[in-house]
XYZ file of C-alpha atoms in Angstrom:
733
model
C -5.307 -13.868 11.422
C -6.717 -14.823 14.791
C -6.378 -12.440 17.700
C -7.771 -12.193 21.219
C -7.693 -9.653 24.032
C -4.440 -9.000 25.833
C -4.609 -9.717 29.550
C -1.157 -9.085 30.991
C 2.250 -7.973 29.775
C 4.800 -10.347 31.277
C 8.204 -9.183 32.474
C 9.902 -10.922 29.569
C 8.179 -8.452 27.267
C 6.036 -11.007 25.424
C 2.392 -10.033 24.971
C 0.130 -13.055 25.432
C -3.522 -13.364 24.616
C -6.116 -14.865 26.885
C -5.761 -18.147 25.016
C -1.965 -18.181 25.384
C -1.177 -17.667 21.710
C 0.920 -14.831 20.366
C -0.851 -11.575 19.637
C -1.066 -10.672 15.966
C 2.180 -9.071 14.851
C 4.966 -9.072 12.244
C 5.811 -12.663 13.209
C 2.551 -13.763 11.555
C 4.138 -13.230 8.127
C 5.843 -16.332 6.725
C 9.487 -16.340 5.646
C 8.360 -16.970 2.068
C 6.417 -13.707 2.107
C 9.358 -11.653 3.402
C 11.556 -10.193 0.671
C 15.296 -10.559 1.221
C 16.112 -6.956 2.038
C 19.375 -5.430 3.185
C 19.640 -3.211 6.268
C 18.483 -0.130 4.358
C 21.056 2.080 6.082
C 20.385 5.727 5.267
C 22.230 8.871 6.383
C 20.483 12.247 6.174
C 21.845 15.693 7.093
C 20.022 16.687 10.271
C 18.020 19.790 9.417
C 16.251 19.720 12.778
C 19.509 20.383 14.645
C 21.185 22.278 11.832
C 24.229 20.049 12.242
C 25.215 16.397 12.298
C 23.560 13.433 10.630
C 20.509 11.296 11.296
C 21.139 7.596 10.660
C 18.510 4.869 10.530
C 18.306 1.279 9.371
C 16.001 -1.710 9.088
C 15.126 -4.246 11.664
C 14.066 -7.263 9.609
C 11.083 -9.484 10.224
C 13.520 -12.387 10.594
C 15.429 -10.664 13.414
C 15.112 -11.616 17.045
C 13.603 -8.694 18.940
C 16.848 -8.370 20.925
C 19.104 -8.218 17.873
C 22.144 -6.052 18.554
C 23.572 -3.284 16.391
C 26.928 -1.545 16.105
C 27.238 1.723 14.178
C 30.582 2.879 12.790
C 31.694 6.251 11.434
C 34.770 6.161 9.211
C 35.573 2.724 10.626
C 35.322 3.725 14.307
C 32.558 2.450 16.591
C 30.285 5.322 17.699
C 27.164 3.536 18.985
C 26.193 0.073 20.191
C 28.537 -2.651 21.351
C 31.209 -1.334 23.737
C 30.860 2.288 22.606
C 29.002 3.456 25.703
C 26.115 4.632 23.487
C 23.630 1.744 23.576
C 21.378 0.965 20.607
C 18.708 -0.942 22.523
C 15.740 1.145 21.393
C 14.732 2.280 17.940
C 16.887 1.510 14.916
C 18.098 5.073 14.490
C 20.826 7.338 15.846
C 21.596 11.059 15.886
C 25.285 11.737 15.253
C 25.578 15.362 16.341
C 29.180 15.684 15.136
C 28.759 13.909 11.803
C 29.647 15.750 8.603
C 28.828 15.525 4.911
C 32.170 13.795 4.296
C 31.665 10.954 6.773
C 30.971 7.351 5.861
C 28.871 5.008 8.007
C 28.717 1.242 8.398
C 26.488 -1.044 10.436
C 26.726 -4.515 11.938
C 23.747 -6.487 13.194
C 24.440 -9.419 15.488
C 22.578 -12.065 17.450
C 23.801 -13.652 20.674
C 22.856 -17.089 21.951
C 24.488 -19.843 24.011
C 26.914 -20.577 21.183
C 28.181 -17.005 21.054
C 27.708 -13.930 18.897
C 26.914 -14.145 15.194
C 26.868 -11.282 12.712
C 23.504 -11.451 10.920
C 23.803 -8.435 8.654
C 26.026 -5.559 7.583
C 25.856 -2.309 5.655
C 29.027 -0.691 4.387
C 30.220 2.811 3.487
C 26.971 4.753 3.292
C 27.401 8.502 2.885
C 24.937 11.277 3.732
C 22.428 12.567 1.225
C 23.495 15.783 -0.446
C 20.453 17.598 0.975
C 17.544 17.300 3.378
C 15.664 15.124 0.889
C 16.683 12.796 -1.938
C 16.172 14.093 -5.461
C 15.921 11.349 -8.071
C 16.464 12.793 -11.542
C 14.385 11.021 -14.190
C 14.411 10.902 -17.981
C 11.065 12.121 -19.268
C 9.525 10.273 -22.231
C 10.320 11.809 -25.598
C 7.157 13.599 -26.805
C 8.108 12.911 -30.420
C 7.543 9.207 -29.795
C 3.842 10.028 -29.783
C 4.084 12.388 -32.779
C 2.751 15.031 -30.456
C 4.037 17.945 -28.429
C 3.084 16.743 -24.972
C 4.456 16.873 -21.454
C 4.835 13.940 -19.105
C 4.674 14.183 -15.315
C 5.609 11.349 -12.920
C 2.479 9.837 -11.400
C 1.845 6.520 -9.632
C 4.926 4.607 -8.467
C 5.559 1.148 -7.102
C 8.639 -0.683 -5.831
C 10.281 -4.072 -6.068
C 13.757 -5.535 -5.868
C 14.215 -6.233 -9.574
C 17.892 -7.272 -9.448
C 18.038 -9.189 -6.163
C 20.456 -6.865 -4.349
C 18.198 -6.342 -1.324
C 17.305 -2.769 -2.295
C 14.119 -1.531 -3.890
C 13.924 -0.084 -7.364
C 11.143 2.384 -8.243
C 8.812 1.850 -11.188
C 7.274 5.112 -12.403
C 4.122 5.509 -14.463
C 4.350 8.712 -16.521
C 1.136 10.704 -16.919
C 0.743 12.617 -20.210
C -0.422 16.232 -19.920
C -0.751 19.148 -22.345
C -1.697 17.687 -25.720
C -3.130 14.173 -25.489
C -3.530 14.188 -21.700
C -4.702 11.245 -19.631
C -8.455 10.826 -19.349
C -11.109 9.465 -17.069
C -13.336 6.847 -18.703
C -16.158 9.382 -18.802
C -14.054 11.813 -20.883
C -13.663 11.698 -24.641
C -10.324 12.347 -26.323
C -7.223 10.595 -27.573
C -4.395 10.251 -25.081
C -0.664 9.952 -25.555
C 1.040 6.664 -24.794
C 1.478 5.287 -21.289
C 5.152 4.891 -20.307
C 6.607 2.840 -17.438
C 10.217 3.392 -16.311
C 12.378 1.576 -13.754
C 14.998 3.440 -11.688
C 17.513 2.446 -9.082
C 17.688 4.698 -6.031
C 20.908 6.240 -7.351
C 18.993 7.544 -10.378
C 20.107 4.918 -12.897
C 17.334 4.112 -15.361
C 17.203 0.396 -16.092
C 14.532 0.427 -18.798
C 11.525 2.163 -20.323
C 8.343 0.420 -21.515
C 5.997 2.174 -23.976
C 2.491 0.687 -23.994
C 1.613 2.229 -27.355
C -1.525 3.868 -28.767
C -3.936 1.035 -27.952
C -3.643 1.452 -24.174
C -5.487 4.582 -23.073
C -3.845 6.796 -20.445
C -5.766 7.394 -17.230
C -6.142 6.282 -13.622
C -8.518 3.420 -14.454
C -6.627 1.812 -17.344
C -3.048 0.786 -16.472
C -2.694 -1.079 -13.181
C 0.859 -2.421 -13.001
C 2.051 -4.993 -10.494
C 5.665 -5.133 -9.306
C 6.518 -8.268 -7.347
C 8.535 -11.492 -7.366
C 5.956 -13.851 -8.849
C 8.211 -16.834 -9.598
C 10.205 -16.921 -6.356
C 13.642 -16.280 -7.868
C 14.357 -13.336 -5.561
C 13.819 -10.737 -8.285
C 10.641 -8.786 -8.991
C 8.798 -8.875 -12.302
C 6.407 -6.284 -13.737
C 2.994 -7.274 -15.053
C 0.365 -5.141 -16.816
C -2.200 -5.000 -19.610
C -0.741 -4.480 -23.099
C -1.954 -4.390 -26.707
C -0.694 -4.399 -30.300
C 1.933 -1.664 -30.536
C 3.199 -2.081 -26.952
C 7.005 -2.224 -26.738
C 9.068 -3.693 -23.929
C 12.148 -2.276 -22.223
C 14.339 -3.551 -25.051
C 12.300 -1.754 -27.715
C 10.675 -4.953 -29.003
C 6.967 -5.535 -29.507
C 5.446 -7.560 -26.667
C 3.723 -9.793 -29.221
C 7.100 -11.454 -29.866
C 6.939 -12.973 -26.376
C 3.720 -14.877 -27.130
C 3.205 -18.570 -27.863
C -0.160 -18.010 -29.533
C 0.163 -17.398 -33.281
C -2.826 -15.054 -33.198
C -0.823 -12.766 -30.912
C 2.491 -13.227 -32.717
C 0.917 -12.227 -36.038
C -0.858 -9.121 -34.715
C -0.612 -5.857 -36.672
C 1.510 -3.690 -34.369
C 1.155 -0.658 -36.622
C -2.628 -0.519 -36.349
C -4.399 1.905 -34.031
C -7.739 0.701 -32.672
C -8.707 4.058 -31.148
C -12.005 5.470 -32.377
C -12.716 9.141 -33.073
C -13.518 9.733 -29.384
C -10.234 8.225 -28.239
C -11.702 5.039 -26.793
C -10.252 1.605 -27.587
C -13.344 -0.553 -28.075
C -11.901 -2.972 -30.634
C -8.776 -5.034 -31.120
C -6.781 -7.594 -29.151
C -6.095 -7.197 -25.429
C -3.037 -8.767 -23.808
C -1.344 -9.353 -20.481
C 2.464 -9.230 -20.470
C 4.976 -10.119 -17.776
C 8.296 -8.265 -18.029
C 11.716 -9.106 -16.628
C 12.120 -6.585 -13.814
C 15.836 -6.017 -14.361
C 15.823 -5.590 -18.148
C 12.242 -4.694 -19.028
C 12.204 -7.472 -21.631
C 8.829 -9.096 -22.279
C 8.954 -12.688 -21.004
C 5.482 -13.881 -21.955
C 2.359 -12.345 -23.489
C -1.102 -13.918 -23.405
C -4.636 -12.796 -24.188
C -6.169 -10.689 -21.421
C -9.127 -12.407 -19.737
C -11.915 -11.692 -19.832
C -12.018 -9.723 -23.054
C -14.322 -6.706 -23.362
C -17.191 -9.009 -24.360
C -16.790 -11.178 -21.248
C -15.217 -14.094 -23.128
C -11.751 -15.607 -23.354
C -9.082 -14.364 -25.771
C -9.600 -13.062 -29.268
C -10.393 -9.506 -30.285
C -14.131 -8.884 -29.996
C -15.736 -5.485 -30.322
C -17.469 -3.831 -27.388
C -20.861 -5.515 -26.877
C -24.252 -3.826 -26.727
C -25.189 -1.398 -23.981
C -27.174 -4.031 -22.106
C -24.037 -6.104 -21.409
C -22.030 -3.619 -19.302
C -24.512 -0.773 -18.940
C -22.928 1.490 -21.561
C -21.582 1.134 -25.085
C -18.379 3.214 -24.963
C -16.169 1.391 -22.426
C -16.954 3.402 -19.321
C -17.701 0.265 -17.312
C -15.825 -2.411 -19.260
C -12.520 -0.553 -18.999
C -12.401 -0.103 -15.235
C -9.436 -2.121 -13.978
C -7.857 -2.976 -10.622
C -4.958 -5.244 -9.661
C -3.304 -6.812 -6.637
C -0.767 -9.453 -5.683
C -2.238 -12.331 -3.646
C -0.903 -15.534 -2.087
C -3.754 -17.761 -3.263
C -1.967 -21.115 -2.963
C -0.770 -20.502 0.593
C 1.751 -18.384 2.422
C 4.631 -20.728 1.581
C 3.909 -20.860 -2.169
C 4.510 -18.353 -4.968
C 1.994 -15.517 -5.232
C -0.494 -14.854 -8.007
C -1.494 -11.697 -9.825
C -5.187 -10.821 -9.667
C -6.680 -8.443 -12.228
C -10.189 -7.010 -11.902
C -12.335 -5.834 -14.797
C -15.535 -3.943 -14.005
C -17.316 -3.086 -10.761
C -20.273 -0.790 -11.498
C -22.176 -3.766 -12.938
C -20.468 -6.971 -14.092
C -17.267 -7.792 -12.240
C -14.513 -10.221 -13.223
C -11.489 -11.350 -11.177
C -8.697 -13.080 -13.102
C -6.007 -14.902 -11.095
C -2.786 -15.556 -13.025
C 0.378 -17.463 -12.067
C 3.892 -17.037 -13.474
C 6.392 -19.912 -13.297
C 9.409 -17.988 -14.559
C 8.664 -18.439 -18.239
C 4.892 -18.710 -18.837
C 1.695 -17.103 -17.602
C -1.157 -19.443 -16.696
C -4.705 -18.858 -15.499
C -5.420 -20.073 -11.956
C -9.113 -19.161 -12.078
C -11.556 -16.617 -13.460
C -14.431 -15.317 -11.322
C -17.439 -13.740 -13.046
C -20.262 -12.002 -11.171
C -22.602 -11.543 -14.124
C -25.668 -10.332 -12.236
C -26.844 -9.690 -8.671
C -27.306 -13.399 -7.932
C -25.066 -15.389 -10.311
C -21.378 -16.261 -9.947
C -19.398 -18.395 -12.384
C -15.881 -19.649 -11.609
C -13.690 -21.185 -14.312
C -10.670 -23.146 -13.073
C -7.235 -23.651 -14.651
C -8.502 -26.604 -16.708
C -11.460 -24.703 -18.111
C -14.074 -26.358 -15.889
C -16.883 -23.994 -14.964
C -19.006 -23.914 -11.799
C -22.063 -21.684 -11.453
C -23.605 -20.785 -8.090
C -26.595 -18.706 -7.088
C -26.527 -16.280 -4.160
C -29.818 -15.058 -2.779
C -28.913 -12.454 -0.170
C -26.140 -10.068 0.826
C -24.958 -9.752 4.421
C -26.816 -6.456 4.817
C -29.992 -7.806 3.264
C -29.805 -5.056 0.650
C -28.564 -4.700 -2.900
C -26.584 -7.205 -4.926
C -25.674 -10.571 -3.407
C -22.549 -10.947 -5.610
C -19.636 -8.763 -6.716
C -21.956 -7.321 -9.388
C -22.237 -3.604 -8.573
C -20.439 -4.049 -5.250
C -16.943 -3.000 -6.314
C -14.776 0.017 -5.627
C -12.255 2.168 -7.449
C -9.752 0.317 -5.242
C -9.236 -2.974 -3.467
C -7.243 -4.662 -0.731
C -5.774 -8.082 -0.048
C -5.086 -10.122 3.098
C -5.674 -13.503 4.667
C -8.912 -12.431 6.315
C -10.262 -15.883 7.248
C -7.074 -17.315 8.739
C -6.636 -20.228 6.326
C -3.126 -19.174 5.266
C -4.352 -18.001 1.862
C -5.243 -14.505 0.741
C -8.649 -13.128 -0.091
C -9.370 -10.092 -2.272
C -11.554 -7.387 -0.734
C -13.077 -5.048 -3.305
C -15.240 -2.643 -1.357
C -18.559 -4.331 -0.662
C -17.514 -7.846 -1.667
C -14.789 -10.409 -1.039
C -13.410 -13.178 -3.257
C -11.965 -16.304 -1.641
C -8.600 -17.835 -2.568
C -10.270 -20.338 -4.944
C -12.191 -17.673 -6.857
C -15.530 -18.288 -5.183
C -17.537 -15.488 -3.618
C -16.747 -15.168 0.087
C -19.508 -12.612 0.683
C -21.155 -9.453 -0.581
C -22.435 -6.788 1.794
C -24.763 -5.322 -0.834
C -23.744 -1.791 0.133
C -22.656 -1.023 -3.416
C -19.906 0.982 -5.062
C -17.504 3.266 -3.199
C -14.420 5.407 -3.671
C -12.348 4.441 -0.606
C -11.596 1.296 1.382
C -9.410 0.561 4.411
C -8.614 -2.974 5.594
C -6.681 -3.606 8.797
C -6.833 -4.424 12.491
C -9.233 -1.554 13.110
C -10.481 -3.020 16.394
C -7.631 -4.895 18.124
C -9.979 -6.327 20.768
C -12.137 -8.075 18.186
C -11.022 -11.268 16.400
C -9.933 -10.797 12.800
C -9.602 -7.780 10.546
C -12.172 -5.140 9.698
C -13.052 -3.059 6.626
C -14.127 0.584 6.531
C -15.730 1.746 3.298
C -17.573 4.808 1.991
C -20.390 4.651 -0.572
C -21.814 6.679 -3.413
C -24.909 4.601 -4.099
C -28.309 6.313 -3.816
C -30.109 3.164 -2.716
C -27.888 2.558 0.342
C -28.152 5.587 0.596
C -24.569 6.890 0.350
C -22.975 6.839 3.802
C -20.379 4.401 5.141
C -20.004 1.050 6.866
C -17.546 -0.962 8.942
C -17.763 -4.703 8.394
C -16.018 -7.915 9.363
C -13.397 -8.633 6.703
C -13.957 -12.405 6.867
C -17.746 -12.639 7.019
C -19.087 -9.326 5.723
C -21.095 -8.822 8.913
C -22.046 -5.140 9.142
C -20.685 -3.817 12.442
C -21.602 -0.144 12.048
C -23.147 1.875 9.238
C -24.836 5.181 8.507
C -26.668 6.779 5.615
C -25.612 10.019 3.940
C -27.224 12.778 1.925
C -24.905 12.733 -1.097
C -21.971 10.937 -2.715
C -19.620 10.094 0.145
C -16.533 10.351 -2.005
C -13.732 10.061 0.526
C -13.007 8.293 3.775
C -10.114 7.446 6.069
C -9.412 4.910 8.795
C -6.286 5.379 10.904
C -5.143 5.220 14.513
C -4.751 8.966 15.085
C -5.799 9.308 18.759
C -3.592 7.847 21.484
C -6.435 8.140 23.995
C -8.771 5.949 21.939
C -7.868 2.291 21.560
C -7.989 1.039 18.000
C -8.527 2.970 14.798
C -10.723 5.969 14.188
C -12.632 6.498 10.936
C -14.268 9.468 9.224
C -15.493 10.534 5.794
C -16.365 13.546 3.685
C -20.055 13.207 4.621
C -19.402 12.529 8.297
C -16.467 14.636 9.439
C -16.599 13.450 13.048
C -14.039 10.884 14.130
C -15.645 7.639 15.241
C -14.153 4.736 17.157
C -13.759 1.577 15.094
C -14.401 -0.372 18.293
C -17.724 1.231 19.208
C -18.844 3.310 16.228
C -19.300 6.258 18.579
C -17.992 9.790 17.962
C -14.709 10.356 19.825
C -13.775 13.725 18.300
C -15.476 16.388 16.202
C -12.155 17.591 14.771
C -12.321 17.635 10.963
C -9.387 15.849 9.302
C -8.278 15.106 5.740
C -9.193 11.831 4.046
C -6.173 11.302 1.796
C -3.325 9.098 3.128
C -1.979 7.845 6.441
C 1.676 7.295 7.388
C 4.054 6.841 10.321
C 6.345 9.844 10.659
C 6.944 11.507 14.033
C 8.100 8.483 16.025
C 5.029 7.720 18.130
C 2.753 4.750 17.541
C -0.118 6.688 16.008
C -0.749 7.471 12.357
C -0.047 10.851 10.862
C -2.020 12.129 7.863
C -0.719 13.209 4.468
C -2.687 15.597 2.296
C -2.316 18.538 -0.058
C -3.981 21.871 -0.727
C -4.803 22.083 -4.421
C -5.042 25.370 -6.321
C -7.327 25.355 -9.362
C -5.692 28.551 -10.634
C -2.090 27.287 -10.642
C -2.591 23.517 -10.758
C -0.178 23.197 -7.837
C -0.858 21.225 -4.690
C 1.054 22.006 -1.494
C 1.598 18.842 0.596
C 1.610 18.576 4.370
C 1.908 15.989 7.138
C -0.461 16.475 10.073
C -0.838 14.738 13.439
C -3.618 14.878 16.021
C -3.079 15.337 19.739
C -4.010 12.481 22.072
C -7.499 13.704 22.953
C -8.458 14.663 19.407
C -8.833 18.405 19.855
C -5.895 19.926 17.989
C -3.833 19.204 14.873
C -0.114 19.809 14.450
C 1.619 20.284 11.101
C 4.736 18.133 11.234
C 8.117 19.364 10.081
C 10.066 17.572 7.382
C 13.669 17.419 8.573
C 13.290 20.689 10.448
C 11.280 22.536 7.794
C 7.785 22.710 6.359
C 7.025 21.720 2.775
C 6.486 25.406 2.003
C 10.235 25.971 2.503
C 11.252 25.379 -1.109
C 14.860 26.403 -0.491
C 15.448 23.388 1.734
C 12.787 20.911 0.577
C 12.368 21.618 -3.145
C 8.962 21.999 -4.794
C 7.224 18.647 -4.206
C 3.826 18.079 -5.783
C 1.072 15.570 -5.193
C -0.806 13.739 -7.948
C -4.340 13.657 -9.283
C -5.415 17.274 -8.583
C -7.770 17.523 -5.584
C -7.156 13.901 -4.561
C -3.668 15.072 -3.524
C -2.170 11.594 -3.501
C 1.584 10.950 -3.306
C 3.417 9.066 -6.024
C 4.016 6.526 -3.253
C 4.123 6.251 0.527
C 5.930 3.137 1.778
C 8.689 1.968 4.121
C 11.452 2.013 1.497
C 14.572 2.110 3.708
C 15.760 3.164 7.148
C 13.686 2.352 10.222
C 9.994 1.478 10.237
C 8.721 4.970 9.475
C 7.546 5.547 5.920
C 9.023 7.545 3.056
C 7.018 10.036 0.984
C 7.621 10.084 -2.778
C 6.359 13.039 -4.848
C 7.230 14.629 -8.177
C 8.946 17.999 -8.379
C 7.149 20.989 -9.896
C 10.324 22.873 -10.827
C 11.440 20.500 -13.584
C 8.582 17.956 -13.674
C 11.156 15.254 -14.408
C 12.324 14.263 -10.945
C 11.084 12.498 -7.843
C 11.555 13.976 -4.372
C 11.907 11.386 -1.593
C 11.437 12.443 2.034
C 12.390 10.405 5.098
C 11.873 11.385 8.725
C 14.757 12.537 10.931
C 12.756 12.458 14.172
C 14.284 9.939 16.616
C 12.115 7.139 17.987
C 12.694 4.603 20.752
C 10.285 2.076 19.274
C 11.905 -0.970 17.709
C 9.627 -2.211 14.937
C 10.525 -4.551 12.047
C 10.334 -3.022 8.596
C 6.689 -2.630 7.659
C 7.462 -4.316 4.333
C 7.881 -7.600 6.214
C 4.256 -7.477 7.318
C 2.269 -9.355 4.687
C -0.874 -7.209 4.716
C 1.171 -4.010 4.466
C 3.383 -5.358 1.653
C 0.339 -6.359 -0.378
C -0.957 -2.832 0.223
C 2.175 -1.283 -1.239
C 1.777 -3.530 -4.301
C -1.824 -2.415 -4.939
C -1.335 1.223 -3.860
C -0.738 2.296 -7.482
C -4.193 1.077 -8.488
C -6.908 3.525 -9.687
C -8.039 5.700 -6.737
C -4.899 5.235 -4.645
C -5.298 4.196 -1.014
C -2.686 3.833 1.753
C -1.354 0.497 2.949
C -2.288 -0.700 6.446
C -0.623 -3.163 8.801
C -2.217 -6.521 9.503
C -1.645 -6.025 13.239
C -2.209 -3.273 15.819
C 1.087 -1.444 16.227
C 0.718 -0.228 19.863
C 0.118 -3.795 21.048
C 3.155 -5.092 19.180
C 5.348 -2.275 20.513
C 4.277 -3.237 24.036
C 6.273 -6.456 23.682
C 9.449 -4.423 24.146
C 9.596 -3.624 27.856
C 11.827 -0.656 28.802
C 14.178 -1.204 31.732
C 12.731 -0.267 35.127
C 9.127 -1.057 34.192
C 7.831 -4.344 35.505
C 4.586 -6.221 35.098
C 1.803 -6.268 37.667
C -1.126 -8.581 38.234
C -4.385 -6.676 38.557
C -7.625 -7.696 40.187
C -10.870 -7.199 38.290
C -9.127 -4.862 35.867
C -8.503 -2.142 38.487
C -5.244 -0.438 39.422
C -4.034 0.645 42.854
C -2.826 4.049 41.566
C -5.347 6.297 39.828
C -2.681 8.077 37.749
C -2.400 6.130 34.478
C -0.332 7.050 31.421
C -0.174 5.741 27.876
C 3.104 4.616 26.291
C 3.733 8.158 25.044
C 3.741 9.419 28.648
C 0.375 11.176 28.376
C -2.045 10.896 31.279
C -5.226 9.003 30.397
C -8.568 8.495 32.102
C -10.199 5.334 33.399
C -12.040 4.797 30.115
C -8.775 4.349 28.181
C -8.249 0.744 27.060
C -5.013 -0.994 26.180
C -1.484 -0.631 27.524
C -1.096 1.831 30.413
C 1.671 2.547 32.911
C 0.540 2.746 36.543
C 3.031 3.301 39.346
C 5.910 2.410 37.058
C 4.298 -0.850 35.988
C 2.727 -1.877 32.684
C -0.883 -2.997 32.690
C -3.214 -3.995 29.870
C -6.722 -2.652 30.404
C -9.516 -4.579 28.712
């Protein structure tokens, strides 16, 4: 994860750092960490033009940057190769004469001294039937819960469960009406949590019902979808209990080796009169991703009393800070490569963050689940780590990096987390707000800034070594406010106090004129530079999700306008102009989301939070897809993909390790967007357009005062990064 300042863009198009090593980019992800994906060829009717088709496809992380493409319509070459229409820019094409009845194919090829080799194909892909893809789902049967309830699609995740190179979508259904999902602070019995798996053609592969002893709500069921055993097919892993049934309709207890689990009473409900589950066994189950069958079930660690296995009751108030499960039943989860980037990944489950905080790392070998380690921050100074053999090590920590608050993960957690190799050792660390856990379960650091509702981890400042974290806080003793800190050391780079709960925050690269990311929050609406901490714009922006959409190298923002009277939330995608003074609402295939005739009735999740079901690079080129549920029938997903052409050739974002981990944890609790582990404008600068050559500069000055960014916008002398001066590319430092 090491990076240094760029000094010169050579004519060959390779960005070098001052030390001569490659700048951070997609190539930093190991082959082991790249899923075997197909070309993701997608054909969408072009609503922007009102005719023709928009076609896009994946560039893979394994591709040479000069990989060639040939696009065929009905068997005839129309672009690339000898067609006369070169495909040397972005991996997309506008076929102005294409029709709904056409079929498209793609060939990818590499050329070296030995000749030309085909390195990938996609065959016979037909256009979508409309301007977006509607995925019809099968809603859970309300009679299963002996209750007249409604289910709406909520959080989603993706994985290739059958090894065909295409993602399947796993949907978590949210009960509404009678027995609705609850926050931990709310009393009431909820209906069962249901997980379904769908192929992108709408075929349902399985349905898992977690039963009455798993409460429904954002903080309870964190499900991980990933290939944990390295067989090329994703598994699903989540917390279960007596009464949970797998995708084959069998109790998950049958997949256990422990007799205490096998002999559990699956007919018993452990819910109390207030709807909380404060008694009874707690399990972790790994499911076969293709069939939904439970493969192995073990006791969930730690249990609600902080111990291992068994079925203890909730302890006294002094243990967690309450006696009803408000703190004990706060869960998070992420995938992490703890053994190294060339080994199989682990699942990491978090229990608690307001006070006590536990991190449980679990490995799956294809048949059995096994503990790697268990981290316990039991107070502000004490950390205990138990290894796979049951050996325990206790350490004392005297001071946080800020000199304030807790010196451990105790009280330093968030409603969300992130994961990346932040210290450059080839192994992942887990960043949970104001603390970080190393790959061996030890405490990496704690900033002491306390609990928060939002976190963003990425290359926020590309001219500073390593990654950075932006976080907002709701702690009175900080007080409130926000901070930016070094992801590897916890060093506080910038921070500010606030006057009240700073409940939302965003970090994204939204201004082309400002190098690096900008960040802002609900208590501090001004946009600040992640490089300097200074205000660069006073334009107020949303703090929901980021995404790539319109074809430039900056982030767009996704948000929704929620109506308390109707319960509806109207989504929108917004971009900011280069100098940060004006926002633009982006069109979705030629229309706005308010055009229900052409774009359906998409809805966001979680009321005012206005989160999507999922935003990720699911297919097509490197821009991201938006997945939402549809208000009209409440039993379908609406998937939107951009039809705006781009000349930037970027590998699929899913082949960047930090981003892919982000998609895996995006479904967790207070959903946050995934971020790249590299700075996209610097990576894009490696691809040098014809006619633009490199120039050596003296003392960082240029001979021509007219400088432009890569989007063709004129910039001032203060602009840092890649600029074009007199037809030549220069990197300003």
